[in-house]
Coordinates of C-alpha atoms in Angstrom, one line a residue:
Chain A
M4 CA -55.0 12.9 25.5
T5 CA -53.9 16.1 24.1
L6 CA -51.6 16.4 21.0
P7 CA -48.4 17.9 21.8
D8 CA -47.5 21.2 20.1
L9 CA -45.3 19.9 17.2
A10 CA -43.5 23.2 16.4
P11 CA -40.6 22.5 19.0
F12 CA -40.3 19.1 17.6
W13 CA -39.8 20.4 13.9
L14 CA -37.4 23.1 15.1
T15 CA -35.4 20.5 16.9
L16 CA -35.2 18.3 13.9
R17 CA -34.2 21.3 11.6
L18 CA -31.5 22.4 14.1
G19 CA -30.1 18.8 14.4
L20 CA -29.9 18.5 10.5
V21 CA -28.3 21.8 10.0
V22 CA -25.8 21.3 12.8
M23 CA -25.0 17.8 11.5
V24 CA -24.3 19.1 8.0
S25 CA -22.3 22.1 8.9
L26 CA -20.4 20.2 11.6
L27 CA -19.4 17.5 9.1
A28 CA -17.9 20.2 6.8
L29 CA -15.9 21.5 9.6
A30 CA -15.0 18.3 11.3
M31 CA -13.8 16.3 8.3
P32 CA -10.8 18.7 7.4
L33 CA -10.2 19.1 11.3
A34 CA -10.1 15.3 11.9
W35 CA -8.1 14.7 8.9
W36 CA -5.4 17.2 10.0
L37 CA -5.3 15.8 13.5
A38 CA -5.1 12.2 12.2
H39 CA -2.2 13.1 10.0
T40 CA -0.2 16.0 11.5
K41 CA 3.1 15.7 13.0
C42 CA 2.7 19.2 14.4
R43 CA 3.9 19.6 17.9
L44 CA 0.7 21.5 18.7
K45 CA -1.5 18.6 18.0
P46 CA -2.3 17.9 21.7
L47 CA -3.4 21.5 22.2
F48 CA -5.9 21.2 19.4
E49 CA -7.1 17.9 20.6
A50 CA -7.6 19.3 24.1
I51 CA -9.6 22.3 22.7
T52 CA -11.7 20.0 20.4
A53 CA -12.6 17.8 23.5
L54 CA -13.4 20.6 25.9
P55 CA -17.1 20.5 25.3
L56 CA -17.2 16.9 26.5
V57 CA -16.2 18.0 30.0
L58 CA -17.4 21.5 30.5
P59 CA -20.8 21.9 32.0
P60 CA -23.1 23.1 29.3
T61 CA -24.0 26.1 31.4
V62 CA -20.3 27.2 31.4
L63 CA -20.0 26.7 27.6
G64 CA -23.3 28.5 27.2
F65 CA -22.3 31.4 29.4
Y66 CA -19.0 32.0 27.4
L67 CA -20.9 31.6 24.1
L68 CA -23.5 34.2 25.3
I69 CA -20.7 36.6 26.1
A70 CA -19.0 36.0 22.7
F71 CA -22.4 36.3 20.9
S72 CA -23.2 39.6 22.5
P73 CA -23.4 42.5 19.9
R74 CA -21.0 44.3 22.2
A75 CA -18.4 41.6 21.8
P76 CA -16.0 41.6 18.9
F77 CA -17.5 38.3 17.4
G78 CA -21.1 39.0 17.9
G79 CA -20.6 42.6 16.8
A80 CA -19.0 41.5 13.6
F81 CA -21.8 39.2 12.9
M82 CA -24.3 42.0 13.6
R83 CA -22.6 44.4 11.2
L84 CA -22.4 41.6 8.4
T85 CA -26.0 40.4 8.7
G86 CA -28.0 42.9 10.7
E87 CA -29.0 40.2 13.1
T88 CA -28.0 39.2 16.5
L89 CA -26.6 35.8 17.4
T90 CA -28.2 35.8 20.8
F91 CA -31.6 34.4 21.1
S92 CA -31.6 33.5 17.3
F93 CA -31.7 30.2 15.4
T94 CA -28.2 31.0 13.8
G95 CA -26.8 31.5 17.2
L96 CA -28.3 28.2 18.3
V97 CA -26.7 26.5 15.3
L98 CA -23.3 28.0 16.0
A99 CA -23.6 27.1 19.8
S100 CA -24.6 23.6 19.0
M101 CA -21.8 23.2 16.7
V102 CA -19.3 24.0 19.4
Y103 CA -21.2 21.9 21.8
S104 CA -21.2 18.8 19.5
L105 CA -17.9 19.2 18.0
P106 CA -16.1 16.4 19.7
F107 CA -18.9 13.9 18.7
A108 CA -18.1 14.6 15.1
V109 CA -14.3 15.0 15.3
Q110 CA -13.4 12.0 17.4
P111 CA -15.1 9.2 15.4
L112 CA -13.7 10.7 12.3
Q113 CA -10.2 11.1 13.6
A114 CA -10.3 7.6 14.9
A115 CA -11.4 6.2 11.4
F116 CA -8.9 8.3 9.5
E117 CA -6.1 7.1 11.9
A118 CA -7.2 3.3 11.6
L119 CA -7.2 3.9 7.8
G120 CA -3.4 4.6 7.8
R121 CA -1.5 5.8 4.9
A122 CA -1.3 2.4 3.0
P123 CA -4.6 2.8 0.9
L124 CA -3.9 6.4 0.2
E125 CA -0.2 5.6 -1.1
A126 CA -1.8 2.9 -3.2
A127 CA -4.3 5.4 -4.7
A128 CA -1.6 8.0 -5.2
C129 CA 0.4 5.5 -7.3
L130 CA -2.9 4.9 -9.3
R131 CA -2.7 8.6 -10.4
A132 CA -5.4 9.8 -7.8
R133 CA -4.8 13.4 -6.7
P134 CA -5.2 14.3 -3.0
F135 CA -8.9 15.3 -3.1
D136 CA -9.8 12.4 -5.3
R137 CA -8.0 10.1 -2.9
F138 CA -10.0 11.6 0.0
F139 CA -13.3 11.3 -1.6
T140 CA -12.9 7.9 -3.4
V141 CA -10.7 6.0 -1.0
A142 CA -10.5 7.6 2.6
L143 CA -14.1 8.5 3.1
P144 CA -15.7 5.3 1.8
L145 CA -13.2 3.2 3.9
S146 CA -14.1 5.4 6.9
A147 CA -17.9 4.9 6.4
R148 CA -18.4 3.6 9.9
G149 CA -16.7 6.6 11.4
L150 CA -18.5 8.9 9.2
L151 CA -21.9 7.4 10.0
T152 CA -21.1 7.4 13.8
A153 CA -20.1 11.1 13.5
M154 CA -23.2 12.1 11.8
V155 CA -25.5 10.2 14.1
L156 CA -23.8 11.4 17.3
S157 CA -23.6 15.1 16.3
F158 CA -27.3 14.9 15.2
A159 CA -28.5 13.1 18.4
H160 CA -26.2 15.1 20.8
T161 CA -27.9 18.3 19.3
L162 CA -31.3 16.9 19.8
G163 CA -30.7 16.4 23.4
E164 CA -29.0 19.6 24.4
F165 CA -30.5 21.8 27.0
G166 CA -28.2 23.9 28.9
V167 CA -26.4 25.6 26.1
V168 CA -29.7 26.4 24.3
L169 CA -31.3 27.8 27.5
M170 CA -28.2 30.0 28.0
V171 CA -27.8 31.3 24.3
G172 CA -31.3 30.8 22.7
G173 CA -33.7 31.3 25.5
N174 CA -37.3 30.1 24.9
I175 CA -38.7 31.9 21.8
P176 CA -41.5 29.8 20.2
G177 CA -40.5 29.0 16.5
K178 CA -37.0 30.4 16.8
T179 CA -35.3 28.8 19.8
K180 CA -37.8 26.8 21.6
V181 CA -36.5 23.3 21.0
I182 CA -38.1 20.3 22.4
S183 CA -36.0 19.8 25.5
I184 CA -36.9 23.3 26.5
A185 CA -40.5 22.7 25.7
I186 CA -40.6 19.6 27.9
Y187 CA -38.9 21.5 30.7
E188 CA -41.6 24.2 30.5
Q189 CA -44.3 21.6 30.3
V190 CA -43.2 20.0 33.5
E191 CA -42.6 23.4 35.2
T192 CA -46.2 24.5 34.4
I193 CA -47.5 21.0 35.4
K194 CA -48.8 20.1 31.9
L195 CA -47.9 16.5 32.5
A196 CA -49.8 14.9 29.7
E197 CA -48.1 17.2 27.1
A198 CA -44.7 16.4 28.8
H199 CA -45.5 12.6 28.4
A200 CA -46.5 12.9 24.7
S201 CA -43.3 14.9 23.9
S202 CA -41.1 12.8 25.8
A203 CA -42.5 9.6 24.2
L204 CA -42.1 11.1 20.7
M205 CA -38.4 11.8 21.5
L206 CA -37.9 8.4 22.9
A207 CA -39.4 6.6 20.0
M208 CA -37.5 8.8 17.4
S209 CA -34.2 8.4 19.2
F210 CA -34.6 4.7 19.5
A211 CA -35.6 4.4 15.7
L212 CA -32.6 6.3 14.7
L213 CA -30.1 4.4 16.6
L214 CA -31.7 1.1 15.5
A215 CA -31.4 2.1 11.8
V216 CA -27.9 3.2 12.2
Y217 CA -26.6 0.0 13.9
S218 CA -28.4 -2.0 11.3
V219 CA -26.8 -0.2 8.4
N220 CA -23.3 0.0 10.2
R221 CA -22.9 -3.9 10.0
R222 CA -22.8 -3.7 6.1
F223 CA -19.8 -1.2 6.0
P224 CA -16.3 -2.6 5.6
Q225 CA -14.1 -2.2 8.7
A226 CA -11.4 0.4 8.0
G227 CA -7.9 -0.7 6.9
G228 CA -6.4 -2.1 3.7
A229 CA -5.6 -5.5 2.5
Chain B
M221 CA 16.7 5.3 -18.2
L222 CA 16.1 5.8 -14.4
Q223 CA 18.9 7.8 -12.6
L224 CA 19.1 8.1 -8.9
D225 CA 21.3 10.1 -6.6
V226 CA 19.4 10.2 -3.4
S227 CA 19.7 9.8 0.3
L228 CA 17.2 9.4 3.1
A229 CA 18.1 9.5 6.8
R230 CA 16.1 7.6 9.4
P231 CA 16.9 7.0 13.1
G232 CA 19.5 4.3 13.0
F233 CA 19.5 3.9 9.2
T234 CA 20.6 5.8 6.1
L235 CA 19.9 4.9 2.7
S236 CA 22.2 6.4 0.1
V237 CA 22.1 5.4 -3.5
T238 CA 23.7 6.6 -6.7
Q239 CA 22.7 4.3 -9.5
E240 CA 21.4 4.0 -13.0
F241 CA 18.8 1.6 -13.9
A242 CA 18.1 -0.1 -17.2
S243 CA 15.4 1.3 -19.3
S244 CA 13.9 -2.0 -20.2
G245 CA 13.7 -5.6 -18.8
V246 CA 13.6 -6.6 -15.2
T247 CA 16.2 -5.2 -12.8
A248 CA 16.3 -7.3 -9.5
I249 CA 16.9 -5.3 -6.2
F250 CA 18.3 -7.8 -3.9
G251 CA 19.5 -7.7 -0.3
P252 CA 19.0 -8.9 3.2
S253 CA 15.8 -7.8 5.3
G254 CA 16.2 -4.2 6.4
A255 CA 18.7 -3.3 3.8
G256 CA 16.5 -0.5 2.4
K257 CA 15.1 -2.2 -0.7
S258 CA 11.5 -1.3 -0.1
T259 CA 12.6 2.3 0.9
L260 CA 14.3 2.6 -2.4
L261 CA 11.2 1.8 -4.2
R262 CA 9.2 4.2 -2.1
L263 CA 11.7 6.8 -3.0
I264 CA 11.4 6.2 -6.6
A265 CA 7.6 6.3 -6.4
G266 CA 7.7 9.6 -4.6
L267 CA 6.2 8.1 -1.3
E268 CA 9.3 9.5 0.7
R269 CA 8.9 13.3 0.7
D270 CA 11.9 13.7 2.9
A271 CA 14.3 12.2 0.7
K272 CA 17.2 14.4 -0.5
G273 CA 18.9 14.4 -4.0
R274 CA 17.9 13.8 -7.5
I275 CA 15.7 11.3 -9.4
Q276 CA 15.5 11.5 -13.2
F277 CA 13.3 9.2 -15.5
G278 CA 14.0 9.7 -19.1
D279 CA 13.7 13.5 -19.7
D280 CA 11.6 14.0 -16.6
I281 CA 13.2 15.3 -13.3
W282 CA 11.0 13.7 -10.6
Q283 CA 13.1 15.1 -7.9
G284 CA 15.7 17.7 -7.7
P285 CA 16.6 21.0 -6.1
G286 CA 13.3 22.7 -5.3
R287 CA 11.2 20.4 -7.2
F288 CA 9.3 17.2 -6.3
T289 CA 6.9 15.4 -8.5
P290 CA 4.2 13.8 -6.4
P291 CA 3.5 10.0 -6.9
E292 CA 0.2 10.6 -9.0
A293 CA 2.1 12.5 -11.6
R294 CA 5.1 10.0 -11.9
G295 CA 3.2 7.2 -13.6
V296 CA 4.7 4.4 -11.6
G297 CA 2.9 1.0 -11.1
Y298 CA 3.5 0.0 -7.6
V299 CA 2.8 -3.5 -6.4
F300 CA 2.9 -3.7 -2.6
Q301 CA 3.9 -6.6 -0.7
D302 CA 0.5 -6.6 1.1
A303 CA -1.3 -5.9 -2.3
R304 CA -3.3 -3.0 -0.8
L305 CA -6.5 -3.5 -2.8
F306 CA -9.3 -1.2 -1.9
Q307 CA -11.6 -3.1 0.6
H308 CA -14.7 -1.1 -0.4
L309 CA -14.5 -2.0 -4.1
S310 CA -14.9 -5.3 -5.9
V311 CA -12.1 -6.7 -8.0
A312 CA -13.5 -4.9 -11.0
G313 CA -13.9 -1.8 -9.1
N314 CA -10.2 -1.9 -8.0
L315 CA -9.2 -2.3 -11.8
R316 CA -11.6 0.4 -12.8
F317 CA -10.1 2.8 -10.3
A318 CA -6.8 2.6 -12.1
D319 CA -8.3 2.4 -15.6
R320 CA -10.4 5.5 -15.3
R321 CA -7.5 7.6 -14.2
A322 CA -5.3 6.5 -17.1
R323 CA -7.6 7.0 -20.0
G324 CA -5.7 7.8 -23.3
L325 CA -2.3 6.9 -22.0
A326 CA -0.3 4.3 -23.8
G327 CA -0.1 0.8 -22.2
P328 CA -2.2 -2.3 -21.9
G329 CA -5.9 -2.2 -22.4
W330 CA -8.7 -3.5 -20.0
D331 CA -9.1 -6.9 -21.9
E332 CA -5.4 -7.4 -22.4
A333 CA -4.7 -7.0 -18.7
V334 CA -7.6 -9.1 -17.6
E335 CA -6.6 -11.9 -20.0
M336 CA -2.9 -11.7 -19.1
L337 CA -3.6 -12.2 -15.5
D338 CA -6.6 -14.5 -15.9
L339 CA -8.7 -12.0 -13.9
G340 CA -12.0 -12.7 -15.8
P341 CA -13.4 -15.2 -13.1
L342 CA -12.4 -12.9 -10.3
L343 CA -14.0 -9.6 -11.6
A344 CA -17.2 -9.8 -9.6
R345 CA -15.7 -11.0 -6.4
R346 CA -15.2 -9.0 -3.2
V347 CA -11.6 -8.3 -2.3
A348 CA -12.0 -9.7 1.2
G349 CA -12.6 -13.2 -0.2
L350 CA -9.5 -13.4 -2.3
S351 CA -6.6 -15.7 -1.6
G352 CA -3.1 -14.3 -1.3
G353 CA -2.2 -15.2 -4.8
E354 CA -5.3 -13.9 -6.3
R355 CA -4.8 -10.6 -4.4
Q356 CA -1.4 -10.3 -6.0
R357 CA -2.7 -10.8 -9.4
V358 CA -5.3 -8.2 -9.1
A359 CA -2.7 -5.8 -7.7
I360 CA -0.5 -6.4 -10.7
G361 CA -3.5 -6.0 -13.0
R362 CA -4.5 -2.8 -11.3
A363 CA -1.1 -1.4 -11.5
L364 CA -0.8 -2.3 -15.1
L365 CA -4.1 -0.5 -15.9
S366 CA -2.8 2.7 -14.5
R367 CA -0.5 2.6 -17.7
P368 CA 2.6 3.0 -15.9
R369 CA 6.0 4.0 -17.5
L370 CA 7.8 2.0 -14.8
M371 CA 6.8 -1.0 -12.7
L372 CA 7.8 -1.3 -9.0
L373 CA 7.3 -4.8 -7.5
D374 CA 8.0 -4.8 -3.8
E375 CA 8.3 -8.6 -2.8
P376 CA 5.0 -9.6 -4.4
L377 CA 5.5 -13.2 -3.5
A378 CA 6.8 -12.8 0.0
A379 CA 3.4 -13.5 1.7
L380 CA 2.9 -16.7 -0.3
D381 CA 3.8 -20.2 0.2
A382 CA 5.9 -22.2 -2.3
A383 CA 3.1 -23.6 -4.2
R384 CA 1.4 -20.3 -4.6
K385 CA 4.7 -18.6 -5.6
A386 CA 4.9 -21.2 -8.5
D387 CA 1.3 -20.3 -9.5
I388 CA 2.2 -16.6 -9.7
L389 CA 5.6 -16.8 -11.4
P390 CA 4.2 -17.5 -14.8
Y391 CA 2.2 -14.3 -14.6
L392 CA 5.3 -12.4 -13.7
E393 CA 7.0 -13.9 -16.7
R394 CA 4.1 -12.6 -18.9
L395 CA 4.6 -9.1 -17.3
R396 CA 8.3 -9.3 -18.2
A397 CA 7.4 -9.9 -21.9
L398 CA 5.9 -6.4 -22.1
H399 CA 9.2 -5.2 -23.5
A400 CA 8.4 -1.6 -23.3
L401 CA 7.8 -1.5 -19.5
P402 CA 10.9 -1.5 -17.3
I403 CA 10.5 -3.4 -14.0
L404 CA 12.2 -3.1 -10.7
Y405 CA 11.7 -6.2 -8.7
V406 CA 12.6 -6.3 -5.0
S407 CA 13.2 -9.6 -3.4
H408 CA 15.4 -11.5 -1.1
D409 CA 14.8 -14.7 -3.0
L410 CA 17.5 -15.3 -5.5
A411 CA 15.7 -18.2 -7.1
E412 CA 12.8 -16.0 -8.0
L413 CA 15.2 -13.2 -9.2
A414 CA 17.3 -15.5 -11.2
R415 CA 14.1 -16.7 -13.1
L416 CA 12.9 -13.1 -13.9
A417 CA 15.7 -10.7 -13.9
E418 CA 18.4 -9.8 -16.3
Q419 CA 20.1 -7.1 -14.2
I420 CA 20.8 -7.0 -10.5
V421 CA 21.4 -4.3 -7.9
V422 CA 22.6 -5.6 -4.5
V423 CA 21.6 -3.4 -1.5
V424 CA 23.3 -3.9 1.7
A425 CA 22.8 -1.6 4.8
G426 CA 21.4 1.2 2.8
K427 CA 24.1 1.2 -0.1
V428 CA 24.4 -0.5 -3.4
A429 CA 27.0 -3.2 -2.8
A430 CA 27.1 -4.5 -6.5
S431 CA 25.2 -4.1 -9.7
G432 CA 25.4 -5.5 -13.2
P433 CA 24.1 -8.4 -15.3
L434 CA 22.6 -10.9 -12.9
A435 CA 24.7 -14.0 -14.0
A436 CA 28.0 -12.0 -13.8
V437 CA 27.2 -10.7 -10.3
L438 CA 26.0 -14.1 -8.9
A439 CA 29.1 -15.6 -10.2
D440 CA 31.7 -12.9 -9.1
P441 CA 33.8 -14.3 -6.2
A442 CA 34.6 -10.9 -4.9
L443 CA 30.9 -10.5 -4.0
A444 CA 30.6 -13.9 -2.3
G445 CA 30.5 -12.2 1.2
V446 CA 27.7 -10.0 0.2
L447 CA 25.6 -12.7 -1.6
G448 CA 26.2 -15.5 0.9
A449 CA 26.8 -19.2 -0.1
R450 CA 23.2 -19.9 -1.0
G451 CA 23.0 -16.6 -3.0
A452 CA 26.2 -16.7 -5.1
G453 CA 26.4 -19.4 -7.7
A454 CA 25.5 -19.6 -11.4
V455 CA 22.8 -19.1 -13.8
L456 CA 23.1 -21.3 -16.9
D457 CA 21.0 -21.1 -20.0
V458 CA 20.2 -24.8 -21.2
T459 CA 17.9 -26.7 -23.7
L460 CA 15.6 -29.5 -22.7
V461 CA 16.8 -32.6 -24.6
R462 CA 14.4 -35.4 -23.4
H463 CA 12.7 -36.9 -20.5
H464 CA 13.7 -40.0 -18.6
V465 CA 10.4 -40.7 -17.0
A466 CA 11.4 -44.0 -15.4
D467 CA 14.4 -42.2 -13.6
G468 CA 12.1 -39.1 -12.8
L469 CA 14.7 -36.9 -14.6
S470 CA 14.8 -34.5 -17.6
E471 CA 18.1 -34.2 -19.5
V472 CA 19.1 -30.7 -20.5
A473 CA 21.9 -29.6 -22.7
H474 CA 24.5 -26.9 -22.0
P475 CA 27.4 -26.0 -24.3
A476 CA 29.7 -27.6 -21.8
G477 CA 27.8 -30.9 -21.5
S478 CA 24.6 -32.6 -20.5
L479 CA 22.9 -32.1 -17.1
F480 CA 19.9 -34.1 -15.4
V481 CA 17.4 -32.4 -13.3
P482 CA 14.3 -33.6 -11.7
L483 CA 11.5 -34.2 -14.2
L484 CA 10.1 -31.0 -15.7
A485 CA 7.0 -30.3 -17.5
V486 CA 8.6 -28.6 -20.4
P487 CA 8.6 -30.1 -24.0
S488 CA 11.9 -31.0 -25.8
G489 CA 13.7 -28.1 -27.3
G490 CA 12.3 -25.8 -24.6
M491 CA 14.7 -23.2 -23.2
L492 CA 15.3 -23.1 -19.5
R493 CA 17.3 -21.1 -17.1
M494 CA 18.9 -23.1 -14.2
R495 CA 20.4 -21.6 -11.0
F496 CA 22.8 -23.3 -8.7
A497 CA 24.0 -22.1 -5.3
A498 CA 27.8 -21.9 -4.9
E499 CA 27.6 -24.3 -2.0
D500 CA 26.0 -27.0 -4.1
V501 CA 29.0 -27.0 -6.5
M502 CA 31.9 -29.4 -5.7
L503 CA 35.3 -29.3 -7.5
A504 CA 37.6 -32.0 -8.7
R505 CA 40.9 -31.9 -10.6
T506 CA 40.2 -35.2 -12.6
R507 CA 36.8 -36.4 -13.9
P508 CA 35.3 -38.5 -11.1
E509 CA 34.2 -42.0 -12.0
A510 CA 31.6 -44.1 -10.2
I511 CA 30.0 -41.2 -8.4
S512 CA 26.4 -40.7 -7.6
A513 CA 26.2 -37.2 -8.8
L514 CA 24.9 -37.1 -12.3
N515 CA 26.0 -33.7 -13.4
I516 CA 29.8 -33.3 -14.2
L517 CA 30.8 -30.3 -16.3
P518 CA 34.3 -29.2 -17.4
A519 CA 35.2 -25.7 -15.9
T520 CA 38.1 -23.3 -15.8
V521 CA 39.0 -21.5 -12.5
M522 CA 38.9 -17.8 -13.2
A523 CA 39.5 -16.1 -9.9
L524 CA 39.7 -16.9 -6.1
A525 CA 38.5 -14.9 -3.2
D526 CA 38.1 -15.3 0.5
A527 CA 34.6 -15.8 1.6
P528 CA 33.3 -15.7 5.2
D529 CA 33.1 -19.5 5.3
G530 CA 35.7 -20.6 2.9
V531 CA 37.1 -19.8 -0.6
A532 CA 34.8 -18.5 -3.4
V533 CA 36.1 -19.9 -6.6
G534 CA 35.0 -18.1 -9.8
L535 CA 34.6 -20.5 -12.7
R536 CA 33.8 -20.4 -16.4
I537 CA 31.5 -23.3 -17.4
G538 CA 31.3 -23.2 -21.3
P539 CA 30.0 -19.7 -22.1
D540 CA 28.8 -19.0 -18.5
A541 CA 30.3 -17.8 -15.3
A542 CA 29.7 -19.8 -12.2
Q543 CA 30.9 -20.0 -8.7
A544 CA 31.8 -22.7 -6.2
R545 CA 32.2 -22.4 -2.5
I546 CA 34.8 -24.8 -1.1
T547 CA 36.9 -24.8 2.1
H548 CA 40.5 -23.4 2.5
R549 CA 41.8 -26.9 2.9
S550 CA 40.2 -28.2 -0.3
A551 CA 41.7 -25.1 -2.1
R552 CA 45.0 -25.9 -0.9
L553 CA 44.9 -29.6 -1.6
L554 CA 43.5 -29.0 -5.1
A555 CA 46.1 -26.3 -5.7
L556 CA 43.6 -24.1 -7.4
E557 CA 44.6 -21.0 -9.2
P558 CA 43.4 -18.9 -12.2
G559 CA 43.6 -21.0 -15.2
T560 CA 43.3 -24.5 -13.5
E561 CA 41.2 -26.9 -15.4
V562 CA 38.7 -28.6 -13.1
F563 CA 35.4 -30.5 -13.0
A564 CA 32.4 -29.0 -11.4
I565 CA 30.0 -31.6 -9.9
L566 CA 26.4 -30.6 -9.4
K567 CA 24.2 -33.1 -7.6
S568 CA 21.1 -33.2 -9.5
V569 CA 18.8 -33.3 -6.4
A570 CA 20.6 -30.1 -5.4
I571 CA 18.6 -28.3 -8.1
A572 CA 15.3 -27.3 -6.6
R573 CA 12.5 -27.1 -9.0
T574 CA 11.9 -23.4 -8.4
D575 CA 15.5 -22.8 -9.4
V576 CA 14.7 -24.0 -12.9
A577 CA 12.7 -21.6 -14.9
N578 CA 11.1 -21.6 -18.2
D579 CA 12.7 -18.8 -20.2
A580 CA 10.1 -16.8 -21.9
K581 CA 12.7 -15.0 -24.0
L582 CA 13.5 -17.8 -26.4
D583 CA 14.6 -15.5 -29.2
R584 CA 17.3 -13.9 -26.9
T585 CA 19.3 -17.0 -26.5
T586 CA 18.6 -18.9 -29.7
A587 CA 19.4 -15.9 -31.9
P588 CA 22.6 -16.3 -33.9

């Protein structure tokens, strides 16, 4: 049996972690706003946030590829700022994956924040806690389940992406060749033993991750005050 | 001194209150369900941002044209009906949450609050395992440790059964003994309020229907319609004389005469506050003889007013104001008018145990 090339595996892990962390930073304020806003435009923002759930990855990837192009306003601005292109780069892959996994981070958080309600936050406010203090010491700990779900889903969903990566990142070893692309290539070139090894690795890792999460999840309190 | 001139419009409901609240002691906020009592507290705490008007506490303007002090900067200790303890923290964690954010402010210390509410044995417990009464004790302790300038209690006993209520009331009496801390206490239970409060503000349909010293408001015949026959009545300050264990009675003294109530666990000489509902008071022109009721006190009719279900008769019993509810027919037959001397008959069993309260403020009533 041949050992699989581990470079795509490490690249995938790195991508997953970077996307998870960046996405949480974006999704927490967005989910908080969606959970509490009385703005009439809320359904519009919810629909936009949920779009990556229903769009075929190739469609999403196609539009992202166009937006990332150095000739497009967004891709051009990025090029002028950093001197790098977004297409066929790790940074581009991170941005594309963030868009692709956005609903998986926002929706569990939004549901947790909505279930939390205003009651614990009002209690905290009357105990002299300011808004950021309330968010980090009351809202987040009471939404621990939702937070964990959002972290795991955005990480896991990024591990499994294929279509968007293929469109935006291509297949550059060490830069954009993630494991799903590597397996696809191994099967295409009839390196079935390597495909077996890579797939088994992914299967074991995904299962271990989910098992760990569900075991930990039982210990968190359910959202809601008492 | 807390001054309010506020309004809040909600679909199908408008709260509009202009009122001054006492700067010490317990002020009862009483009224039927849905009258806006809780909303009034929320507004004072700063939890209703769309409220209009002015709120001033001492020299601080909490709300006024173009300004709004958020709840965290007002320094109110809010005890919610549902306690609202933080589930992710232990009892000690909940208390610490308040204590940490109120360092250096004047008010009860950790040990004082823990001791006052007997929280020591609960400190290590998880919030989820607490009983309803324990939750409220922790909630009161937590509010105290935020070193508030004003306590707001929103029906803290409403979710408890009668036995649990009796367990918690002594703690509320200890809270009342912190003289520097004014307390607004929302309830629709007058027995509870009569036990704790000196002042009362009656809220009906979003407006203040009456306010003033509790005993005077409860006894005012003009307010009979607002308070109802079980709400209106009397609050009498009495002294325990002796126990008649064989009869299951305790004898208490009032300046107008002796009264017998179901046996109380209070030593002789103890001060008590008793409450009677207006519908539990009967009137007679002559002192009735051979009657099973044990409590007959001479009284003077002060005023008469129409009530929804009869006539509200304002009385003076010794130094205290009281009220009786009788039928139109009885009022006519007795030929009652202001100044008429009568006898007020209170059946001793009509005095519920929870309507008789230990008065923690002994010095107030015994001082010359």
